[in-house]
Coordinates of C-alpha atoms in Angstrom, one line a residue:
M28 CA -13.7 -10.1 -15.6
R29 CA -17.2 -9.9 -15.8
K30 CA -20.3 -7.2 -14.9
T31 CA -17.0 -4.7 -13.9
L32 CA -17.3 -1.3 -15.7
L33 CA -13.9 0.0 -17.7
L34 CA -13.5 2.8 -16.6
A35 CA -10.1 5.6 -17.6
S36 CA -9.0 6.8 -14.8
L37 CA -8.7 10.9 -14.0
A38 CA -5.2 11.1 -11.9
L39 CA -4.8 13.8 -9.8
V40 CA -1.1 12.3 -9.2
T41 CA 1.4 10.5 -11.8
A42 CA 5.0 9.8 -12.0
A43 CA 7.1 12.3 -12.5
A44 CA 9.0 11.3 -14.9
H45 CA 7.7 8.6 -17.9
A46 CA 9.9 5.9 -20.0
Q47 CA 11.8 7.5 -21.8
V48 CA 9.6 10.8 -21.9
T49 CA 11.7 13.9 -21.8
T50 CA 10.7 17.9 -21.9
F51 CA 13.7 19.1 -23.1
V52 CA 15.0 22.5 -25.1
L53 CA 17.0 22.1 -27.6
Q54 CA 17.6 26.0 -28.7
P55 CA 19.1 28.3 -27.6
P56 CA 22.2 26.0 -26.4
Q57 CA 23.2 27.9 -23.6
L58 CA 19.9 26.0 -22.5
E59 CA 20.0 23.4 -24.1
G60 CA 19.2 19.9 -22.1
P61 CA 16.3 18.1 -20.4
L62 CA 13.4 20.1 -17.6
E63 CA 12.2 18.6 -14.7
F64 CA 8.4 17.7 -15.2
T65 CA 5.4 15.9 -14.5
W66 CA 3.0 14.5 -16.6
P67 CA -0.6 13.9 -16.0
A68 CA -2.2 11.2 -17.2
W69 CA -5.7 12.9 -18.1
G70 CA -4.9 14.3 -21.8
Q71 CA -1.9 12.6 -23.1
T72 CA -3.3 11.6 -26.2
P73 CA -1.4 10.7 -28.2
D74 CA 0.3 8.2 -26.0
L75 CA 4.3 10.1 -26.0
N76 CA 5.7 7.0 -25.2
D77 CA 5.3 6.4 -29.4
P78 CA 8.1 8.0 -31.0
L79 CA 5.3 8.8 -33.5
N80 CA 3.9 11.7 -31.4
Q81 CA 7.1 13.3 -30.3
V82 CA 6.1 16.9 -30.0
I83 CA 8.8 19.8 -31.4
G84 CA 8.1 23.6 -31.3
F85 CA 8.7 27.3 -30.7
A86 CA 7.4 28.4 -27.4
H87 CA 5.8 31.4 -26.9
F88 CA 3.8 32.9 -23.8
V89 CA -0.4 32.9 -23.8
D90 CA -2.2 36.7 -23.5
D91 CA -5.1 35.9 -22.0
G92 CA -6.2 40.3 -22.1
T93 CA -5.1 40.1 -18.3
A94 CA -2.8 42.0 -17.5
G95 CA 1.1 40.9 -16.4
D96 CA 1.7 36.7 -17.3
S97 CA -1.5 36.2 -18.5
L98 CA -2.7 32.9 -16.7
G99 CA -4.6 31.5 -19.9
C100 CA -8.0 31.4 -17.7
N101 CA -9.5 33.1 -20.0
A102 CA -10.3 32.9 -23.8
L103 CA -6.6 33.4 -25.1
V104 CA -6.9 37.0 -27.1
N105 CA -2.9 36.0 -28.8
G106 CA -4.4 32.8 -30.9
A107 CA -2.8 33.9 -34.1
D108 CA 0.9 33.4 -31.7
I109 CA -0.1 30.5 -30.2
A110 CA -1.5 28.5 -33.0
G111 CA 0.9 25.9 -34.2
K112 CA 3.7 26.9 -30.6
I113 CA 4.3 25.4 -27.5
A114 CA 2.0 27.4 -24.9
L115 CA 3.7 28.6 -22.1
V116 CA 1.0 29.6 -18.9
Y117 CA 2.0 29.9 -15.5
R118 CA -0.3 28.0 -12.8
G119 CA -2.7 29.5 -10.7
A120 CA -6.0 30.8 -10.1
C121 CA -7.9 28.2 -11.9
E122 CA -7.6 24.9 -12.7
F123 CA -4.9 23.0 -15.3
G124 CA -6.6 21.4 -17.2
M125 CA -9.0 24.7 -18.1
K126 CA -5.6 26.6 -18.8
A127 CA -5.1 23.8 -20.9
L128 CA -7.9 23.7 -22.9
N129 CA -8.0 27.7 -23.7
A130 CA -4.5 26.9 -25.1
Q131 CA -5.9 23.9 -27.3
N132 CA -9.0 25.9 -28.8
A133 CA -5.8 28.6 -29.5
G134 CA -4.0 25.7 -31.8
A135 CA -1.4 25.2 -29.2
I136 CA 0.5 21.7 -30.4
A137 CA 1.4 21.7 -26.5
V138 CA 1.2 23.4 -23.3
V139 CA 3.8 24.0 -20.5
I140 CA 2.8 24.8 -16.8
I141 CA 5.1 27.1 -15.1
N142 CA 4.5 26.5 -11.4
N143 CA 4.5 29.1 -8.9
V144 CA 6.7 27.8 -6.9
P145 CA 10.3 26.3 -7.9
G146 CA 9.9 22.4 -8.0
V147 CA 7.3 20.4 -9.8
I148 CA 3.3 19.1 -8.6
P149 CA 0.6 16.6 -9.4
M150 CA -1.7 17.9 -12.0
G151 CA -5.6 17.7 -11.7
G152 CA -7.8 17.9 -14.4
G153 CA -10.2 19.3 -12.8
A154 CA -13.9 19.8 -15.1
V155 CA -12.4 19.7 -18.1
G156 CA -9.3 18.2 -18.5
A157 CA -10.7 15.2 -21.1
D158 CA -11.4 17.2 -22.7
V159 CA -7.8 18.1 -23.7
T160 CA -5.9 16.4 -26.3
I161 CA -2.9 17.7 -27.0
P162 CA 0.5 16.8 -24.5
V163 CA 0.5 18.7 -21.0
V164 CA 4.0 18.9 -18.8
M165 CA 4.8 21.5 -15.8
I166 CA 8.7 22.7 -14.8
G167 CA 9.3 24.5 -12.2
A168 CA 9.3 28.2 -11.3
E169 CA 13.1 28.4 -11.7
S170 CA 13.1 26.8 -15.1
G171 CA 10.6 30.0 -16.0
A172 CA 12.9 32.1 -15.0
L173 CA 15.6 30.7 -17.0
L174 CA 13.2 30.4 -19.5
Y175 CA 11.7 33.8 -19.6
D176 CA 13.9 36.2 -21.3
E177 CA 14.3 34.2 -24.5
V178 CA 10.9 32.8 -25.2
L179 CA 9.6 36.9 -25.2
A180 CA 12.5 36.2 -28.0
G181 CA 10.9 34.0 -30.0
N182 CA 14.9 31.6 -28.9
V183 CA 13.0 29.1 -27.0
Q184 CA 12.7 25.5 -29.1
L185 CA 11.0 22.7 -27.3
L186 CA 11.2 18.6 -27.6
I187 CA 8.5 16.7 -25.6
G188 CA 8.0 13.4 -25.8
S189 CA 9.7 10.4 -26.6
V190 CA 13.7 10.3 -27.1
L191 CA 13.8 7.8 -29.5
G192 CA 17.4 8.5 -31.4
V193 CA 17.8 11.6 -29.7
Y194 CA 21.0 10.5 -27.9
E195 CA 23.4 8.3 -29.1
Y196 CA 23.7 5.8 -26.6
N197 CA 20.5 5.5 -24.3
L198 CA 19.5 2.2 -22.7
S199 CA 15.9 2.0 -20.3
M200 CA 14.1 -0.5 -18.5
S201 CA 10.6 0.2 -17.3
A202 CA 8.7 -1.2 -14.5
A203 CA 6.4 -2.7 -16.7
G204 CA 9.4 -5.3 -17.9
S205 CA 10.8 -6.2 -15.0
G206 CA 10.2 -8.9 -12.6
I207 CA 8.1 -8.1 -9.1
P208 CA 6.8 -9.9 -6.3
P209 CA 3.2 -10.7 -6.5
Y210 CA 3.0 -8.4 -3.1
S211 CA 5.0 -5.8 -1.6
A212 CA 3.7 -7.1 2.0
R213 CA 2.5 -9.9 3.1
P214 CA 3.0 -11.0 6.9
S215 CA 5.8 -13.7 7.0
A216 CA 3.4 -16.3 7.6
F217 CA 2.5 -16.1 3.9
T218 CA 5.2 -16.2 2.3
E219 CA 6.6 -20.0 2.4
G220 CA 7.7 -21.0 -0.9
L221 CA 7.8 -17.6 -2.4
T222 CA 10.2 -17.6 -5.4
V223 CA 10.4 -14.2 -7.4
N224 CA 11.1 -14.3 -11.0
L225 CA 13.6 -11.6 -12.1
G226 CA 15.1 -10.1 -14.9
A227 CA 13.6 -7.1 -17.2
W228 CA 13.3 -6.4 -21.1
I229 CA 15.7 -3.7 -22.2
R230 CA 15.2 -1.3 -25.1
N231 CA 17.6 0.5 -26.5
F232 CA 17.1 4.2 -27.7
G233 CA 20.2 4.9 -28.7
S234 CA 21.2 5.6 -32.0
E235 CA 24.2 3.6 -31.7
A236 CA 24.1 0.4 -31.4
Q237 CA 25.1 -1.5 -28.4
S238 CA 27.1 -4.5 -27.1
G239 CA 28.2 -5.7 -24.0
V240 CA 25.0 -5.2 -22.0
T241 CA 24.4 -6.4 -18.5
L242 CA 21.4 -6.8 -15.9
N243 CA 22.6 -6.8 -12.8
C244 CA 19.9 -6.8 -9.8
T245 CA 21.2 -6.7 -5.7
I246 CA 18.7 -7.0 -3.0
T247 CA 19.5 -6.4 0.7
N248 CA 17.7 -7.7 3.2
D249 CA 18.0 -5.7 6.7
G250 CA 21.0 -4.4 5.2
N251 CA 22.3 -7.6 4.5
T252 CA 22.7 -8.6 1.2
V253 CA 20.6 -11.7 -0.1
Y254 CA 20.7 -11.3 -3.7
N255 CA 23.8 -10.0 -6.1
E256 CA 23.2 -11.6 -9.9
T257 CA 24.6 -10.4 -12.8
S258 CA 22.7 -11.4 -16.2
S259 CA 24.8 -12.4 -20.0
A260 CA 25.7 -9.8 -21.9
A261 CA 24.0 -8.9 -25.0
S262 CA 24.1 -6.3 -28.2
L263 CA 21.2 -4.2 -29.2
G264 CA 20.7 -2.1 -32.3
F265 CA 18.9 0.3 -32.6
N266 CA 15.4 0.8 -30.9
E267 CA 16.4 -3.5 -30.5
E268 CA 14.4 -4.5 -27.4
T269 CA 15.7 -8.3 -25.8
Y270 CA 15.0 -9.6 -22.3
F271 CA 18.1 -10.2 -19.9
S272 CA 17.5 -13.2 -17.2
L273 CA 18.5 -13.5 -14.1
P274 CA 18.5 -16.1 -11.7
T275 CA 15.0 -16.3 -9.0
F276 CA 15.3 -15.3 -5.8
S277 CA 13.7 -17.5 -2.7
Q278 CA 14.1 -17.7 0.9
P279 CA 13.8 -20.3 3.2
A280 CA 11.6 -18.4 5.4
Y281 CA 11.2 -14.3 4.6
D282 CA 11.6 -11.7 7.3
G283 CA 12.0 -7.7 7.6
L284 CA 12.1 -6.1 4.6
Y285 CA 13.0 -6.6 1.1
E286 CA 15.2 -3.8 -1.0
A287 CA 16.0 -4.6 -4.7
T288 CA 17.9 -3.1 -7.1
Y289 CA 17.9 -3.4 -11.4
T290 CA 20.8 -1.5 -12.7
I291 CA 21.8 -2.0 -16.3
N292 CA 25.6 -1.9 -17.2
S293 CA 27.2 -1.1 -20.3
P294 CA 30.5 -0.2 -21.7
N295 CA 29.2 2.9 -23.1
T296 CA 28.4 6.2 -20.9
D297 CA 24.4 6.7 -20.6
D298 CA 23.9 10.0 -22.2
F299 CA 19.6 9.3 -20.6
P300 CA 20.7 7.1 -17.4
S301 CA 17.2 8.5 -15.3
D302 CA 15.4 5.0 -16.5
N303 CA 19.2 3.1 -16.1
T304 CA 18.0 1.1 -12.7
F305 CA 15.0 0.5 -10.8
N306 CA 13.7 -0.2 -7.6
F307 CA 10.7 -2.5 -5.8
N308 CA 10.9 -3.6 -2.3
F309 CA 9.2 -6.2 0.0
L310 CA 7.8 -6.7 3.7
A311 CA 7.5 -9.5 5.6
E312 CA 5.9 -8.1 8.9
D313 CA 2.2 -8.3 9.5
L314 CA 1.4 -6.2 6.3
V315 CA -0.7 -7.0 3.2
A316 CA -0.5 -4.8 0.6
Y317 CA 0.9 -4.6 -3.3
S318 CA 1.8 -0.8 -3.8
R319 CA 5.7 0.4 -2.5
I320 CA 7.1 0.5 1.3
D321 CA 8.1 3.4 2.5
P322 CA 10.9 2.0 4.6
V323 CA 11.3 4.2 7.4
T324 CA 8.1 4.1 8.3
L325 CA 7.3 0.2 6.8
V326 CA 3.7 1.4 5.7
P327 CA 2.1 1.3 2.0
Q328 CA 2.9 4.7 -0.2
P329 CA 0.3 5.9 -3.2
D330 CA 2.1 6.8 -6.7
T331 CA -1.4 8.8 -7.5
H332 CA -4.1 9.1 -6.1
I333 CA -7.6 8.8 -8.5
R334 CA -11.5 8.4 -8.9
A335 CA -13.8 7.7 -11.4
V336 CA -16.0 10.1 -12.0
L337 CA -15.7 13.6 -10.0
D338 CA -18.7 15.4 -8.5
A339 CA -20.2 11.9 -8.1
P340 CA -20.4 11.1 -4.3
N341 CA -19.2 7.3 -2.9
F342 CA -15.9 6.4 -4.2
M343 CA -13.8 3.0 -3.0
I344 CA -11.1 1.4 -3.9
C345 CA -9.9 -1.7 -2.1
S346 CA -6.6 -4.4 -1.9
Y347 CA -7.4 -8.1 -2.6
F348 CA -6.5 -10.9 0.1
R349 CA -6.5 -14.7 0.5
A350 CA -4.8 -17.1 1.9
E351 CA -5.4 -20.9 2.6
D352 CA -4.6 -20.7 7.0
A353 CA -6.2 -16.8 7.2
G354 CA -8.6 -17.9 10.3
N355 CA -5.0 -18.4 12.0
F356 CA -5.3 -14.5 12.0
Q357 CA -6.5 -10.9 12.4
V358 CA -7.2 -7.4 10.7
E359 CA -6.6 -4.8 13.0
G360 CA -6.8 -1.8 10.8
L361 CA -6.1 -0.5 7.5
Y362 CA -3.8 2.4 5.6
G363 CA -5.0 4.8 2.9
S364 CA -4.6 7.8 1.3
S365 CA -6.5 10.9 0.4
S366 CA -6.2 14.1 -1.6
K367 CA -7.8 16.6 -3.6
A368 CA -7.7 18.8 -6.3
A369 CA -5.3 21.9 -6.9
G370 CA -3.9 20.9 -3.4
A371 CA -6.9 21.5 -1.0
S372 CA -6.9 20.0 2.2
V373 CA -8.9 17.0 3.6
Q374 CA -9.6 18.4 7.1
G375 CA -12.6 18.1 8.2
D376 CA -13.3 15.1 5.9
V377 CA -14.4 11.0 6.4
L378 CA -12.3 7.9 5.2
E379 CA -13.5 4.6 6.2
A380 CA -11.6 1.3 6.1
R381 CA -14.4 -1.4 5.0
I382 CA -13.9 -5.2 4.7
Y383 CA -15.6 -7.5 2.0
E384 CA -16.1 -10.8 1.5
W385 CA -15.7 -11.7 -2.1
N386 CA -17.9 -14.8 -3.1
G387 CA -18.9 -16.4 -5.8
N388 CA -18.6 -19.3 -7.8
W389 CA -15.4 -18.2 -10.1
S390 CA -11.4 -19.5 -10.3
G391 CA -9.5 -16.5 -11.5
W392 CA -9.4 -12.5 -12.3
S393 CA -10.0 -13.8 -15.8
D394 CA -13.5 -14.7 -14.7
A395 CA -14.6 -13.1 -11.5
T396 CA -18.2 -12.0 -10.5
V397 CA -18.9 -9.2 -8.5
D398 CA -22.2 -9.7 -7.4
Q399 CA -21.3 -11.4 -4.4
I400 CA -19.3 -8.7 -2.3
F401 CA -20.5 -8.1 0.8
Q402 CA -19.7 -6.2 3.5
V403 CA -18.4 -7.6 6.9
D404 CA -16.4 -5.0 9.1
V405 CA -16.1 -1.0 8.7
A406 CA -14.5 1.9 10.9
D407 CA -13.8 5.8 10.8
Y408 CA -11.7 7.8 10.3
F409 CA -11.9 11.5 11.0
Y410 CA -9.1 14.2 9.3
D411 CA -8.5 16.5 11.7
E412 CA -5.6 17.8 10.4
N413 CA -5.0 18.3 6.4
L414 CA -3.2 15.1 5.8
S415 CA -3.2 15.6 1.7
S416 CA -2.1 12.4 -0.1
V417 CA -0.3 11.2 3.5
P418 CA -0.9 7.3 4.3
V419 CA -3.2 7.0 7.5
Y420 CA -4.2 4.3 9.9
I421 CA -8.2 3.7 10.8
P422 CA -8.2 0.8 13.3
F423 CA -11.0 -1.0 13.9
S424 CA -13.0 -1.0 17.5
T425 CA -12.1 -4.9 17.5
P426 CA -9.9 -6.9 15.3
F427 CA -11.7 -8.8 12.3
V428 CA -10.9 -12.5 12.0
M429 CA -10.4 -14.1 9.4
A430 CA -11.7 -17.5 7.3
D431 CA -9.3 -20.3 5.9
N432 CA -9.2 -19.8 2.0
Q433 CA -11.7 -17.0 1.8
R434 CA -11.5 -13.5 -0.8
Y435 CA -11.8 -10.9 0.9
L436 CA -11.2 -6.6 -0.1
F437 CA -9.4 -4.2 1.8
C438 CA -10.7 -1.0 1.2
V439 CA -11.1 3.0 1.6
F440 CA -14.0 4.3 1.6
S441 CA -15.0 8.6 1.0
P442 CA -18.8 9.8 0.5
A443 CA -17.3 13.3 -1.1
T444 CA -17.5 14.0 -4.5
D445 CA -13.9 15.0 -4.6
V446 CA -11.6 13.1 -3.1
F447 CA -9.8 11.3 -4.7
L448 CA -8.3 7.9 -3.6
G449 CA -4.6 6.2 -3.3
G450 CA -3.3 4.0 -6.1
G451 CA -0.2 2.8 -6.9
E452 CA 0.8 2.9 -10.9
V453 CA 5.2 2.8 -10.5
L454 CA 4.8 -1.2 -9.2
D455 CA 3.6 -3.0 -12.7
Y456 CA 1.5 -6.1 -11.8
T457 CA 0.3 -6.9 -15.4
Q458 CA 2.2 -10.2 -16.0
I459 CA 1.5 -11.6 -12.9
Q460 CA -2.0 -11.5 -12.7
S461 CA -1.6 -12.9 -16.0
T462 CA 0.1 -15.9 -15.2
N463 CA -1.3 -16.3 -11.3
D464 CA -5.5 -15.2 -12.6
E465 CA -5.7 -13.7 -9.5
P466 CA -7.5 -10.0 -8.5
I467 CA -5.2 -7.2 -7.4
Y468 CA -7.5 -4.6 -6.7
L469 CA -11.3 -3.1 -7.3
A470 CA -12.8 0.0 -6.6
N471 CA -16.6 1.1 -6.8
D472 CA -18.1 3.8 -7.8
N473 CA -21.4 4.9 -6.6
G474 CA -22.6 1.6 -5.7
E475 CA -20.7 0.0 -9.2
W476 CA -17.9 -2.1 -8.9
I477 CA -14.9 -1.3 -11.1
S478 CA -11.9 -1.8 -12.5
F479 CA -9.4 0.6 -14.0
T480 CA -8.1 -0.2 -17.2
D481 CA -4.3 2.2 -16.7
L482 CA -3.9 1.3 -12.8
D483 CA -2.2 -1.5 -11.5
H484 CA -3.0 -1.4 -7.6
S485 CA -4.9 0.1 -4.9
S486 CA -2.4 1.8 -2.1
V487 CA -5.2 -0.2 0.7
G488 CA -2.9 -1.9 3.0
A489 CA -3.8 -4.4 5.8
K490 CA -2.2 -5.2 9.5
I491 CA -3.0 -8.0 10.2
T492 CA -1.9 -10.3 13.4
P493 CA -1.5 -13.9 14.3
L494 CA -5.1 -14.6 17.1
V495 CA -3.9 -14.3 20.9
G496 CA -2.8 -17.9 22.0
I497 CA -1.6 -19.1 18.5
I498 CA 1.4 -17.6 19.0
E499 CA 2.7 -17.0 23.1
S500 CA 5.0 -14.1 22.9
D501 CA 5.5 -11.0 25.2
R502 CA 4.9 -9.0 22.8
V503 CA 2.3 -6.8 22.9
E504 CA 1.0 -5.3 19.6
L505 CA -0.3 -2.0 19.5
T506 CA -1.3 0.0 16.5
P507 CA -1.4 4.2 17.7
F508 CA -3.6 6.4 15.4
P509 CA -3.5 9.2 13.9
N510 CA -0.3 8.3 12.7
P511 CA 1.1 10.2 10.8
T512 CA -0.2 13.0 13.3
A513 CA 1.2 16.4 14.7
E514 CA -0.2 17.4 17.8
F515 CA -1.6 14.3 19.3
I516 CA -0.9 10.0 18.9
R517 CA -3.5 7.4 20.9
I518 CA -2.7 4.0 22.0
P519 CA -5.6 1.9 22.0
L520 CA -4.9 -0.7 25.7
A521 CA -7.3 -2.7 25.6
G522 CA -7.0 -6.0 27.7
Q523 CA -3.8 -4.3 29.5
T524 CA -3.8 -3.7 32.9
G525 CA -1.0 -2.3 35.7
A526 CA 1.3 0.0 35.0
A527 CA 4.1 0.9 32.5
T528 CA 6.4 3.0 31.1
L529 CA 6.5 5.0 27.8
Q530 CA 9.6 6.0 26.0
M531 CA 10.4 7.9 22.9
F532 CA 13.4 7.9 20.4
D533 CA 14.8 9.9 17.5
L534 CA 15.6 7.2 14.4
A535 CA 19.8 8.5 15.8
G536 CA 18.7 6.6 18.8
N537 CA 18.4 9.5 21.5
K538 CA 16.3 9.5 24.3
V539 CA 13.4 12.4 23.4
S540 CA 10.7 11.8 26.5
E541 CA 10.1 8.8 29.2
R542 CA 6.8 8.6 31.2
R543 CA 5.2 6.5 33.7
V544 CA 1.8 5.5 32.9
S545 CA -1.0 3.5 34.4
V546 CA -2.9 1.3 32.6
G547 CA -6.3 -0.3 33.1
G548 CA -10.0 -1.3 31.5
D549 CA -10.4 -0.3 27.5
E550 CA -8.6 3.0 27.9
T551 CA -7.0 5.3 25.0
L552 CA -3.6 6.1 26.1
V553 CA -3.1 10.0 24.7
V554 CA 0.4 11.1 24.2
N555 CA 1.1 14.9 23.3
V556 CA 3.4 14.9 20.4
S557 CA 3.2 18.5 19.3
G558 CA 6.5 19.5 21.0
M559 CA 8.7 16.8 19.0
S560 CA 10.5 18.2 15.9
N561 CA 8.7 16.9 12.1
G562 CA 11.0 13.0 11.9
V563 CA 10.4 9.4 12.7
Y564 CA 10.5 8.0 16.6
L565 CA 10.7 4.6 18.2
F566 CA 7.8 4.3 21.1
Q567 CA 8.6 1.5 23.2
M568 CA 5.9 0.4 26.2
N569 CA 7.2 -1.4 29.0
F570 CA 4.4 -3.0 31.0
D571 CA 6.1 -3.6 34.6
S572 CA 4.0 -7.8 33.8
G573 CA 6.6 -7.9 31.5
K574 CA 5.1 -7.4 28.2
Y575 CA 6.3 -5.0 26.1
S576 CA 5.3 -3.1 22.6
T577 CA 7.2 -1.3 20.1
F578 CA 6.2 1.2 17.4
R579 CA 7.2 3.6 15.3
V580 CA 5.5 7.1 15.2
V581 CA 5.5 9.6 12.4
V582 CA 5.3 13.4 13.0
T583 CA 4.6 15.8 10.6
K584 CA 3.7 19.6 11.2

């Protein structure tokens, strides 16, 4: 793509596990085994996926001169103890990047940050994370408590990195080598002729050769199995990789949610089974998206939150869309998400939904130009509560009518200097983008159109519905907002008149509320849900005219 600045992503959220990368206790024997961990995108130099960069060392707590368990926020005073060791430091008081940099400056070969609560969380690099060049991982408070006494005794030896050759039987499959659809969601009208090439690369990380290895893929549609195929068997030697091919998947017509699972099968019990399966899903309803779809709420989910440059204003991330017959459809609103470093609240911030026309005399992603991108619609979402990392829906005041075969960018924008926007990295579209030569996403940093070298797509989704009169139906499309919500849900009722009955059901089918409402003009119905428990609810509105509408609402507090 020409005229595009390639920037390194400062990721606030990363996947909790990477293919065949582990944080593993080697000693003492009674604690031997893997630990739950997160691995941030910043500071991972060298690449731990490369077996040559595996780190093994004894663990030692940092001391920055403060009382108690030092938090590593100041220069360390025990550099002689830390040099050549894996530094352990507790979460709290300062940025993760600062803790790691102080340990690195003292000669540590890696850093383990122990959470101050159970479990692990995403880690942002903060102001100095980009200066960290040694591995950094986080483990939970419970793991830290188990290790504490043995670390003080100098008995804990850790392995951080690739597990190549560590286990006897260890097969692996990754997202980058697995066949997926060219998008995660499309309205049914735009899925005609869709054929998905299925198969995956499988690698033997184990020390022993394996024979009789197969790959299975099962796909269900709304609970019914529509595909179940197994590959031919093959053998894999140590560190050998083979592609396992499966029959293509296609349907005469697509409708609803399709959920797929790849599974590696072997006569031997795998010693590291966490990457023996890979899941993806695909929604054919009223959504355009590339990131994974939440199977309950049916909205796109972010895997990561990113921005190009910290402390710089005006960041935006976009999803790409084009269809030959898009002129019969309209965009009602966009889904997006935002977050801040160290769990800071987004309450009081604004998130904008924008639609751009992407023009220019170019044929595909390989020769795309960015000098003819024009904004054509905008809507604002004001955070009146902290919905950090939660997808929110931003409706346009008037649905935007698209044109046939026009290239569009569906974008969410933040004017803030510290807000990170939702992206996706679990699904890998590299091969699809190369084959189809079509864009997947684009971003904009303070007026400069950019792409990221380590991000596959954005998590921005667009709700697209047929124009009125194109498809006649008694169903009325209503889109409540904010959704999720903690206190109130607003239901735009423009164009509806008369009276209606509003019913609310939980996922078990129990009716939790019913009320009569009057509708007129461009009224927006406000419903108080503050008394409802956290969960997903089905709303059904039956108009006296015979029209009806159903939609999901997520209550979260």
